[in-house]
Coordinates of C-alpha atoms and ligand atoms in Angstrom, one line a residue:
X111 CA 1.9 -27.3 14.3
X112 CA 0.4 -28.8 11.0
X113 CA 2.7 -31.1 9.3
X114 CA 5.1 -29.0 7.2
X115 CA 4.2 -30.5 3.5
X116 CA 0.5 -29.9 3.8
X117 CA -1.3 -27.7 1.6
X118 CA -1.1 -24.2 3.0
X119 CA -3.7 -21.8 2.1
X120 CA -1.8 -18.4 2.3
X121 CA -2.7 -14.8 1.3
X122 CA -1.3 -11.3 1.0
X123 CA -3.4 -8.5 2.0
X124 CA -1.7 -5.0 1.1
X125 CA -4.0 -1.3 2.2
X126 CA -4.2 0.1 -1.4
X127 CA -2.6 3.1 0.1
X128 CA 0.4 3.5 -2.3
X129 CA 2.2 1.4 -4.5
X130 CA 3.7 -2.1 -4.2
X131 CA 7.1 -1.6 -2.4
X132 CA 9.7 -3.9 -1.9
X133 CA 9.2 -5.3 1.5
X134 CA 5.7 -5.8 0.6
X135 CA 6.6 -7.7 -2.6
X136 CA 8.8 -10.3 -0.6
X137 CA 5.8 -10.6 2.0
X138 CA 3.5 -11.4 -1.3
X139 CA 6.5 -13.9 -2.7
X140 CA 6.9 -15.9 1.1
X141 CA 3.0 -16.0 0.9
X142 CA 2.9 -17.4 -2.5
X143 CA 6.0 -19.7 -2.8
X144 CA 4.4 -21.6 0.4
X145 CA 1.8 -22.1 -1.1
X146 CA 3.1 -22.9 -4.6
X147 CA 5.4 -25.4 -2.5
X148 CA 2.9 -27.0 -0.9
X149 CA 0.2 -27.6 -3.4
X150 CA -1.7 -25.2 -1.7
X151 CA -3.6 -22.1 -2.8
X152 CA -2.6 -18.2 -2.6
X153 CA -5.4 -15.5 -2.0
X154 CA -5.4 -11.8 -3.0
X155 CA -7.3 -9.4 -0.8
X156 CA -7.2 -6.0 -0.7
X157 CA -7.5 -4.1 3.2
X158 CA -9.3 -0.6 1.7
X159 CA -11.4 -0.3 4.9
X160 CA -9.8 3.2 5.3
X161 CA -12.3 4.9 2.3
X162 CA -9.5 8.2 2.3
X163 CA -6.1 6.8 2.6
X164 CA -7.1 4.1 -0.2
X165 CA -7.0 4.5 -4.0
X166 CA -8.2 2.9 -7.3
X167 CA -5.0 3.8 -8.5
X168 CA -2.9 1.7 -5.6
X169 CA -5.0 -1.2 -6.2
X170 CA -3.8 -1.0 -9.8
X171 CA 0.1 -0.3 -8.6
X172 CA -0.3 -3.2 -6.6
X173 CA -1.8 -5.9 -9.0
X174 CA 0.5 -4.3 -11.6
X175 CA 3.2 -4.9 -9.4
X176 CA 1.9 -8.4 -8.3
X177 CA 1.3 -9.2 -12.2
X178 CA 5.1 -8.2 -13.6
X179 CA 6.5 -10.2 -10.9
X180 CA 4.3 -13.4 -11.9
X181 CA 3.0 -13.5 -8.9
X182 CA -0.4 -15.1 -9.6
X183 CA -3.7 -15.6 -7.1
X184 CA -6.0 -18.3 -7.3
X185 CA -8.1 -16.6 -6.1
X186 CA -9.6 -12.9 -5.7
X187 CA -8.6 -10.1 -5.3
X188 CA -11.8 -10.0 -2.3
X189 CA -12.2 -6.3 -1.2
X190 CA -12.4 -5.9 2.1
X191 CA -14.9 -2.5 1.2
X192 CA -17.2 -5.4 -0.2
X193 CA -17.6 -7.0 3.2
X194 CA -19.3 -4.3 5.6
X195 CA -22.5 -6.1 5.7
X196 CA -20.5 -9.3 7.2
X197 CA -18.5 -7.4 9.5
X198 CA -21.6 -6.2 10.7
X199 CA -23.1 -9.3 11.5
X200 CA -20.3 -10.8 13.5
X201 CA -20.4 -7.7 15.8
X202 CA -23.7 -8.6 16.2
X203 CA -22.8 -11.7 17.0
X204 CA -20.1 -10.6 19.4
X205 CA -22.5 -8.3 21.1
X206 CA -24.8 -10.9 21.5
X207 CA -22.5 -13.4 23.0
X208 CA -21.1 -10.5 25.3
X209 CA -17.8 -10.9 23.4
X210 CA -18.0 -7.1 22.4
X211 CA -20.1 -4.4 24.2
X212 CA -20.2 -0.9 23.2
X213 CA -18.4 2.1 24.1
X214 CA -19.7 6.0 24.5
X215 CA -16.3 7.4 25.9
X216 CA -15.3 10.9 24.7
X217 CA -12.0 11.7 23.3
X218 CA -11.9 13.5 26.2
X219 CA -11.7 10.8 28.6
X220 CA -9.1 8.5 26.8
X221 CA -6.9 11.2 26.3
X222 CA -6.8 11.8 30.0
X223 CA -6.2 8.0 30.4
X224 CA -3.3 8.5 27.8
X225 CA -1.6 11.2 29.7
X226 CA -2.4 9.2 33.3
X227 CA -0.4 6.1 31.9
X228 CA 2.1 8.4 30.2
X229 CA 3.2 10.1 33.7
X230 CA 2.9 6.8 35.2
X231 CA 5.5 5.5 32.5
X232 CA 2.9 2.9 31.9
X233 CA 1.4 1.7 28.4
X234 CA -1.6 3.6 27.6
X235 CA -4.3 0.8 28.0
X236 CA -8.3 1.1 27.9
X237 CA -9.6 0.5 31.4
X238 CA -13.1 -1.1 30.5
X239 CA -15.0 1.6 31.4
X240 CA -18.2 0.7 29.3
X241 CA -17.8 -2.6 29.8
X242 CA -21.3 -3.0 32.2
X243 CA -23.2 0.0 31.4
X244 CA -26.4 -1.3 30.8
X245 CA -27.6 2.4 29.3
X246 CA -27.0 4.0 26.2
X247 CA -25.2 7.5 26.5
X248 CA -27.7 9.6 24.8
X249 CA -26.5 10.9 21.6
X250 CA -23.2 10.0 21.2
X251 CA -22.7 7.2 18.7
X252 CA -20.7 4.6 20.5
X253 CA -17.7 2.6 18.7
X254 CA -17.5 -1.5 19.6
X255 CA -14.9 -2.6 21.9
X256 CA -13.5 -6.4 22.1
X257 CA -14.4 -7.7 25.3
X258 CA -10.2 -8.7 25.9
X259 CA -9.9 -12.2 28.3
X260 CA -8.8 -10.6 31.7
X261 CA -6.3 -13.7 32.7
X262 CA -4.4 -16.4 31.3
X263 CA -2.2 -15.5 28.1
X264 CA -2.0 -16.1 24.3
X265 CA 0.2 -18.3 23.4
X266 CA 1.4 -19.2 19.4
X267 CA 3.9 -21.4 17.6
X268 CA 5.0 -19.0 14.7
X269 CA 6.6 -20.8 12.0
X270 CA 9.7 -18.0 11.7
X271 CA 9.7 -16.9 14.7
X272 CA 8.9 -19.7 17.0
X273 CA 6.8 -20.1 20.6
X274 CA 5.5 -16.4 21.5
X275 CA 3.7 -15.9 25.0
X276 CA 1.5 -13.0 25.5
X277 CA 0.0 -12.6 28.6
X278 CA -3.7 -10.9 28.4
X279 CA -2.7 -8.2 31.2
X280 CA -0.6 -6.7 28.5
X281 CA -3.5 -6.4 26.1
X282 CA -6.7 -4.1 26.5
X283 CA -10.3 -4.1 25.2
X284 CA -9.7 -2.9 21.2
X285 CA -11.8 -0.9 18.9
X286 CA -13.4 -3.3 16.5
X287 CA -15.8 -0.9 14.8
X288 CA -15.3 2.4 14.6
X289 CA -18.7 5.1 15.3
X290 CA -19.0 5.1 11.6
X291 CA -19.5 1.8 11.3
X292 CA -16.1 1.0 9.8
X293 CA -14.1 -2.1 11.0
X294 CA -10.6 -1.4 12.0
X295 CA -7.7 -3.5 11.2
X296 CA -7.4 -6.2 14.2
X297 CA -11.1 -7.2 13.6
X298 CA -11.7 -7.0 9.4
X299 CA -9.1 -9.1 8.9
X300 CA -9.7 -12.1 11.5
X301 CA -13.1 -12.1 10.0
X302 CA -11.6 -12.4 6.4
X303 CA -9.0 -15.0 7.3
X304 CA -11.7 -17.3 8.8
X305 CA -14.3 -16.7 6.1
X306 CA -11.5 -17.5 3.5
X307 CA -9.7 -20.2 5.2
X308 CA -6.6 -19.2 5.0
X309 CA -4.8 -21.7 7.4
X310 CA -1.4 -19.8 7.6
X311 CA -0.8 -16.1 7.8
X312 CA 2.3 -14.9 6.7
X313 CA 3.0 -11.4 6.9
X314 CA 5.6 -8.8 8.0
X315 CA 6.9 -8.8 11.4
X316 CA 5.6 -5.5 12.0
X317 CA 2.2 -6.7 12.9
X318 CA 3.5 -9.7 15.5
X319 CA 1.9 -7.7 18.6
X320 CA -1.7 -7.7 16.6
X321 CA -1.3 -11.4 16.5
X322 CA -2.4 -12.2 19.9
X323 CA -5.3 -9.7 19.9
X324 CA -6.2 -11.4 16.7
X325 CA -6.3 -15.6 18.6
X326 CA -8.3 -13.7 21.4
X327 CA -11.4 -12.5 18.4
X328 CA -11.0 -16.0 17.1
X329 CA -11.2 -18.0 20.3
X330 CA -14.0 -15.8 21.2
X331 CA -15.8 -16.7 17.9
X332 CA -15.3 -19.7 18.8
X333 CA -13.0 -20.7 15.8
X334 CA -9.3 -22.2 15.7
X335 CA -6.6 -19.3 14.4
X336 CA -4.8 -20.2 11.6
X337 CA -0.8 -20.6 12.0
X338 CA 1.1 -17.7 12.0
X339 CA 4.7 -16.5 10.1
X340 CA 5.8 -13.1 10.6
X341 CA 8.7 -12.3 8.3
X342 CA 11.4 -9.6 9.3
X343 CA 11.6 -6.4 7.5
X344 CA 14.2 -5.0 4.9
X345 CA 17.0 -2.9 5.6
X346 CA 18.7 0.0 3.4
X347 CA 22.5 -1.0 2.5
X348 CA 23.1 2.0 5.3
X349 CA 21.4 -0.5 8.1
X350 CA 18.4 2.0 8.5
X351 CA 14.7 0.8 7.7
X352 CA 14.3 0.6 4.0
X353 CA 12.2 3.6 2.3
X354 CA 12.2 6.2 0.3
X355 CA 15.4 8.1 0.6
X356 CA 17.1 4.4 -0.6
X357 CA 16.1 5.2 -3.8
X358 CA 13.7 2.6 -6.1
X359 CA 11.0 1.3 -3.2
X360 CA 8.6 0.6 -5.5
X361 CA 8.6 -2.3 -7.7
X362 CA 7.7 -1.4 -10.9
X363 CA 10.6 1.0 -10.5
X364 CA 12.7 -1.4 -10.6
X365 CA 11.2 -2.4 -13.7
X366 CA 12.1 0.9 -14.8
X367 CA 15.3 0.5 -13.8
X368 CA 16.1 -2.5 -15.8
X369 CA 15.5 -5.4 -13.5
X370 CA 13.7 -8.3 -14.7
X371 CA 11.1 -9.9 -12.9
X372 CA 13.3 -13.7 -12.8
X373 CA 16.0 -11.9 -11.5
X374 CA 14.4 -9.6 -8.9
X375 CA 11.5 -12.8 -7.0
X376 CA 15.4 -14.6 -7.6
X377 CA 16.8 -12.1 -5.2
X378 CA 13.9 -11.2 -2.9
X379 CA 13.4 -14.8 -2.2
X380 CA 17.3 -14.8 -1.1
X381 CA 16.7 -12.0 1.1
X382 CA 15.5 -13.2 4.0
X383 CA 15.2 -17.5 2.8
X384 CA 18.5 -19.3 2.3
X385 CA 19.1 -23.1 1.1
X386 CA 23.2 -23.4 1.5
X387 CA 24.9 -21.0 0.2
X388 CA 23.1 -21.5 -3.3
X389 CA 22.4 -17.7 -4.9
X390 CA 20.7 -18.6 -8.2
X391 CA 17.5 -20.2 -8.3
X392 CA 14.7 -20.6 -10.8
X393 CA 11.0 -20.0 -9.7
X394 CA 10.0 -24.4 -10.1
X395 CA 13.7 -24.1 -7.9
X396 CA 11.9 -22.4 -5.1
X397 CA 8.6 -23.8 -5.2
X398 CA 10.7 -26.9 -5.3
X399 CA 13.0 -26.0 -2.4
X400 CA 10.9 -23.8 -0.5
X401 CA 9.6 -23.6 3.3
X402 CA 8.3 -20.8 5.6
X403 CA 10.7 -22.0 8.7
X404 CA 13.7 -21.6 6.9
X405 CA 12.9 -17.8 6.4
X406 CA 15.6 -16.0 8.7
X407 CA 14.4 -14.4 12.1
X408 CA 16.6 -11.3 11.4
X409 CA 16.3 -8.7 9.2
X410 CA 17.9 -8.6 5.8
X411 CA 19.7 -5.7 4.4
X412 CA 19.1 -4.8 0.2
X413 CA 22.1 -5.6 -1.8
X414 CA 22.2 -3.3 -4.8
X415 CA 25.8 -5.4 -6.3
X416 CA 24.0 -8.8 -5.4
X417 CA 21.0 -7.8 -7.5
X418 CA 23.0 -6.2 -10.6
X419 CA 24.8 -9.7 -10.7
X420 CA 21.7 -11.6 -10.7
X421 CA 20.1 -9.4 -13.0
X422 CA 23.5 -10.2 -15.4
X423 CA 23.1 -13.7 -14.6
X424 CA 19.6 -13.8 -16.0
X425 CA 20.1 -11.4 -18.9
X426 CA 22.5 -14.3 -19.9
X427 CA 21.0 -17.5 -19.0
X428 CA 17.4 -16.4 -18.4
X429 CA 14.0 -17.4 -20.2
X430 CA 14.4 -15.7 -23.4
X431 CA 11.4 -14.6 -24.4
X432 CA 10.5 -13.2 -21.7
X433 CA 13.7 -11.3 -21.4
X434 CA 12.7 -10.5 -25.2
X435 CA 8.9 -9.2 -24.1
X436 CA 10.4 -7.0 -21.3
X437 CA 13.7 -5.4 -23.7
X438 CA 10.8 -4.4 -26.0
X439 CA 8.8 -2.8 -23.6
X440 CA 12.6 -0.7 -22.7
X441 CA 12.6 0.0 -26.3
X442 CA 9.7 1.4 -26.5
X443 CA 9.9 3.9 -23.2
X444 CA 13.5 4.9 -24.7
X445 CA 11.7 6.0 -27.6
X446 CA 13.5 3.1 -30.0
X447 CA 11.8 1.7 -33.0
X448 CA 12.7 -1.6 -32.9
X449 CA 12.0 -2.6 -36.6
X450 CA 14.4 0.5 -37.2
X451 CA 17.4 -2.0 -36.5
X452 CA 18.5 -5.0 -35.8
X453 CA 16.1 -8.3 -34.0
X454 CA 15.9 -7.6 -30.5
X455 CA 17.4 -11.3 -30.1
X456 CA 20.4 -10.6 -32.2
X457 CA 21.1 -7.6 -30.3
X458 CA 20.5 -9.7 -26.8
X459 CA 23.2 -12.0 -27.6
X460 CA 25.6 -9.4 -28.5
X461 CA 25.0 -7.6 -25.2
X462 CA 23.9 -9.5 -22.7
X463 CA 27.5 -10.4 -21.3
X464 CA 28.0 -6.2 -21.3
X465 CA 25.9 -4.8 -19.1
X466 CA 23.8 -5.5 -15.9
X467 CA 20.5 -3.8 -16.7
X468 CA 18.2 -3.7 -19.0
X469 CA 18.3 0.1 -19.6
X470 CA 22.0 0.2 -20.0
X471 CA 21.4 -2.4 -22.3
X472 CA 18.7 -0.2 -25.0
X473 CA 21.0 3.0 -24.2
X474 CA 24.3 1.8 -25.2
X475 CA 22.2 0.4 -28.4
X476 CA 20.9 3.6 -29.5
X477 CA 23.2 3.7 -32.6
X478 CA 21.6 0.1 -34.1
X479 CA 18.3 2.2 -34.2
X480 CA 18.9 5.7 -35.1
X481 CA 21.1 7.5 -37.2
X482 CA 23.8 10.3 -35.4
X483 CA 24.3 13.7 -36.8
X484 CA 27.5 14.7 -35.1
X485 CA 30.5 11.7 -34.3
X486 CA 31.4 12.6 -30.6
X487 CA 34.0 15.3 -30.5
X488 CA 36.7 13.6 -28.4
X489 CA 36.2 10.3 -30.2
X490 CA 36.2 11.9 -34.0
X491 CA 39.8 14.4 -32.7
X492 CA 41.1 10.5 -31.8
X493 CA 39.9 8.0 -34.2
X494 CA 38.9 10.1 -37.1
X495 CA 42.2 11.7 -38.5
X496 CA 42.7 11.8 -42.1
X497 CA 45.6 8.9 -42.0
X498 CA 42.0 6.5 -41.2
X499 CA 40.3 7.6 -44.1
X500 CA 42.3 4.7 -46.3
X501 CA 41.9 1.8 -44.4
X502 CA 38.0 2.9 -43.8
X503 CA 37.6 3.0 -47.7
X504 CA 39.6 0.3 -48.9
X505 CA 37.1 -1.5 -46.0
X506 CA 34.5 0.1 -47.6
X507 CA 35.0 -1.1 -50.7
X508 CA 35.5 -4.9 -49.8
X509 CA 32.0 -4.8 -47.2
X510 CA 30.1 -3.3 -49.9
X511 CA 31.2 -6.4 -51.7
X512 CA 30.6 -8.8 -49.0
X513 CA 26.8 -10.7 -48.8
X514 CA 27.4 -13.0 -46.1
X515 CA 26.5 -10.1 -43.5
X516 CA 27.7 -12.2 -40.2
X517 CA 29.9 -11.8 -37.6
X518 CA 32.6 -14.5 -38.8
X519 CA 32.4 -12.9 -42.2
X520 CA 32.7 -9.4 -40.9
X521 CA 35.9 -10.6 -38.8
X522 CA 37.7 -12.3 -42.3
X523 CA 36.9 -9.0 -44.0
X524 CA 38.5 -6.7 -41.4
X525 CA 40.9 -8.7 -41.2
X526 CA 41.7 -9.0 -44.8
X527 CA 41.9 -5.5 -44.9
X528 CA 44.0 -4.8 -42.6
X529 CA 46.9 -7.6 -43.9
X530 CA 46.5 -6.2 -47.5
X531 CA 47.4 -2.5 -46.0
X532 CA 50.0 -3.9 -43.6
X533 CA 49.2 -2.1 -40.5
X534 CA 47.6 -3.1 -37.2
X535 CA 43.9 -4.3 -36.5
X536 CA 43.2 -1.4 -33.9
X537 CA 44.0 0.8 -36.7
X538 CA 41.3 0.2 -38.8
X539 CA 38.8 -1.0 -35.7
X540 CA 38.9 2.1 -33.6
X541 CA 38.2 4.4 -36.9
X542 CA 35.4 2.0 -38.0
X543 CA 33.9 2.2 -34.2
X544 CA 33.3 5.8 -34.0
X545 CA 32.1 5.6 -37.6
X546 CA 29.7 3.2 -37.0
X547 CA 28.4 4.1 -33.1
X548 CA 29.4 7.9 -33.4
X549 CA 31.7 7.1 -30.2
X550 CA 34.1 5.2 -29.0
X551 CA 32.3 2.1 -27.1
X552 CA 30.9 -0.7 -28.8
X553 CA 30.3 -4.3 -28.7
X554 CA 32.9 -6.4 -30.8
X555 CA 33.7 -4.5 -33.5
X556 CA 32.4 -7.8 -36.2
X557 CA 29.0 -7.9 -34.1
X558 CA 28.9 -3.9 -34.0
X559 CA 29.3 -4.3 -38.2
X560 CA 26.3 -6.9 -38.0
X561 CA 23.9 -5.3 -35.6
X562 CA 24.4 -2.1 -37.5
X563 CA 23.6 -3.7 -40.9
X564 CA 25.2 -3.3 -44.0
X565 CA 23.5 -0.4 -45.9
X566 CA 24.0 1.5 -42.4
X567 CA 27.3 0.9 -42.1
X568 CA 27.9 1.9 -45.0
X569 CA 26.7 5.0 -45.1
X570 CA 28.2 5.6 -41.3
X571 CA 31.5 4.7 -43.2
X572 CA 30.5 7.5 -45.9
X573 CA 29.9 10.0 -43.1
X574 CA 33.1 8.8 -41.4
X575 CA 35.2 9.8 -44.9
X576 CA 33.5 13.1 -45.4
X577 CA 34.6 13.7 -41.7
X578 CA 37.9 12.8 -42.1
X579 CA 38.0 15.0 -45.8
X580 CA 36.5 18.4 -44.3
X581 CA 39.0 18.1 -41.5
X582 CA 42.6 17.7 -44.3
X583 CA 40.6 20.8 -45.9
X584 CA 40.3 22.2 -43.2
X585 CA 44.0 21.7 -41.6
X586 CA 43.0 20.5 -38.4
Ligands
LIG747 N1 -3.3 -4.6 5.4 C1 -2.3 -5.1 6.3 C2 -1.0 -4.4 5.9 O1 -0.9 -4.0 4.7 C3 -2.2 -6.6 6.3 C4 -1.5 -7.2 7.5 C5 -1.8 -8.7 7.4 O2 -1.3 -9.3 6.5 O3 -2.5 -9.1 8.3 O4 -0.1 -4.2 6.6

């Protein structure tokens, strides 16, 4: 094994065949922090050998995906649809070399062998067939088979998952190039790694019984493999394989969802890597602290509560302008205005320490942005009985007066108020809340008065004492 502080040279190489999901993301982070960590470099490729299952569209998802978590390459994104000439020529070269032969069996005939090793209860394994014919079958267009090692076994040191024997009786002659003259998976990507020199692979666990096909192509190229790290998968809260029916999969969705990017690589780093019992780390903490061999060997299972607290965590302490860039960008999907009220970093302060996301954050702010019709009915019956409509305007009267608009000065006014009358904070606070949001939640009710904004208020207040009139003239 290579000496564990030299530079690795990693990639991630998702099939464009949907969007960036979660497991995939953490894959992309393991591949990038080790490189990050070690001075190394981190390589983009995209796998869109399979023309119908891939999109434009995924590639997009993906980089998207890729780009909001600030997960940067250094280099590519290389398509692997840009390589078919090169794949080409090391099948030549295999063919030659008698590494690879080709292979005119009908559907037919492996689907016989399939059922053969199915009653046998043994696993369904090519049985070399072509292997010496020295004739083409006339026309039928052959596929390209690796010529598999009869004897000995493959043997790797993988960085998670430690010494793995495979012995070559277990593995048969595989596909490289399909009759269409498309690579398959096992073959495109040894040829990428090497050409790329990427000198560790890191990449789910679901693809550790490639692996050993994959040293077999390079030994027979005559090449060294690069080191391997297969990382375990991602498990629903339930304990089942994480997908679709656990909700948000994707990663931009939880974008949508109000995560930011900080706190989610913060989390998915923790799922699956652990340094102590330490929870909260900053990206130069990872790169700092990271390494491949202290990934866990078991699988992980999402934590929904561990993510809302991290997500609080960095609401609060995070990097603020980007926290800024991304509430903007929530503003703007909920349909807010954000010159329409307050500065978006006045209105992070007051609610950062009240909520976990970043869409609860822009919904329970509505109010700063747009004015209300109608005061919610419960609230109004509650709050806004004609007994409030004194305190609310002797308030009135002393905020219209007031031009220190800030939340000390808001707190001496109420205050004030509320000694000169002789009654109870809550009884003018809880009137001048529903006046001001239309309901009965708020922040503070002096940084509620200061995010609102005095000309607002004090029409709210206005609309508040018209309420409270209609409803005396009105008996209720
Ligand atoms: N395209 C493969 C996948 O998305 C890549 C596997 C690998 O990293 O070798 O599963």
């Amino acid at each position: 094994m290579s000496d564990l502080k030299s530079p690795i040279r990693s990639r991630f190489a998702p099939s464009p065949t949907g969007y960036l999901h979660i497991g995939g993301a953490r894959t992309a982070l393991f591949a990038w922090l080790a490189a990050r960590a070690t001075g190394g470099q981190f390589v983009l490729r995209i796998e869109d050998t399979d023309r119908e299952r891939s999109t434009p569209e995924s590639v997009q998802a993906i980089i998207d995906g890729m780009d909001w978590l600030g997960l940067d390459a250094d280099e590519g994104p290389h398509y692997q649809s840009d390589r078919f000439a090169r794949y080409q020529e090391v099948t030549e070269q295999l063919l030659q070399q008698g590494h690879a032969y080709r292979c005119y069996c009908s559907r037919e005939r492996l689907e016989r062998l399939r059922e053969q090793a199915e009653k046998a209860k043994e696993k369904p394994r090519y049985d070399g067939h072509c292997r010496d014919l020295d004739q083409p079958v006339d026309g039928v267009e052959p596929v390209i088979r690796f010529r598999n090692p009869d004897d000995g076994s493959v043997v790797f040191e993988d960085r998670v998952r430690g010494r793995i024997e495979i012995s070559n009786e277990e593995l048969d002659d595989l596909v490289i190039m399909r009759a269409n003259g498309t690579p398959t998976y096992n073959f495109a990507v040894v040829v990428d790694d090497l050409d790329m020199n990427i000198n560790l692979v890191i990449r789910g666990d679901d693809h550790i019984n490639n692996t050993p096909r994959q040293i077999n192509i390079y030994r027979a190229l005559g090449a060294e493999p690069p080191e391997f790290a297969h990382v375990p998968m991602i498990l629903g809260d339930d304990g089942a394989r994480l997908s679709k029916r656990h909700g948000a999969v994707s990663v931009l969705a939880w974008r949508e969802k109000g995560y930011l990017p900080d706190a989610l690589v913060n989390y998915l780093a923790r799922l699956g890597w652990s340094h102590g019992d330490r929870e909260v780390f900053s990206r130069r903490d990872l790169i700092e602290l990271f390494r491949i061999e202290d990934v866990n060997r078991k699988a992980s299972r999402f934590d929904t509560e561990k993510l809302n607290w991290l997500n609080q965590h960095y609401l609060r302490e995070g990097d603020r302008e980007k926290i800024l860039a991304e509430l903007a960008w929530h503003m703007g999907r909920a349909g807010l205005d954000a010159v329409s009220g307050p500065a978006l970093d006045d209105l992070l302060t007051v609610q950062a320490d009240r909520v976990e996301t970043l869409v609860e954050l822009v919904e329970q702010s509505r109010p700063f942005y747009e004015d209300f019709e109608t005061f919610e009915a419960g609230a109004a019956k509650k709050h806004l009985r004609p007994v409030a409509a004194e305190p609310l305007s002797a308030l009135r009267d002393r905020l219209a007066n007031l031009d220190n608009w800030q939340p000390d000065a808001l707190q001496q006014v109420i205050q004030d108020t509320a000694d000169a009358l002789q009654i109870g904070f809550g009884k003018i606070g809880m009137p001048l809340r529903v006046a001001l949001m239309g309901h009965g939640q708020s922040p503070a009710i002096n940084q509620t008065l200061w995010l609102v904004g005095k000309d607002r208020s004090l029409a709210r207040i206005d609309q508040a004492l018209a309420f409270t009139r209609e409803r005396e003239a009105g008996g209720r």
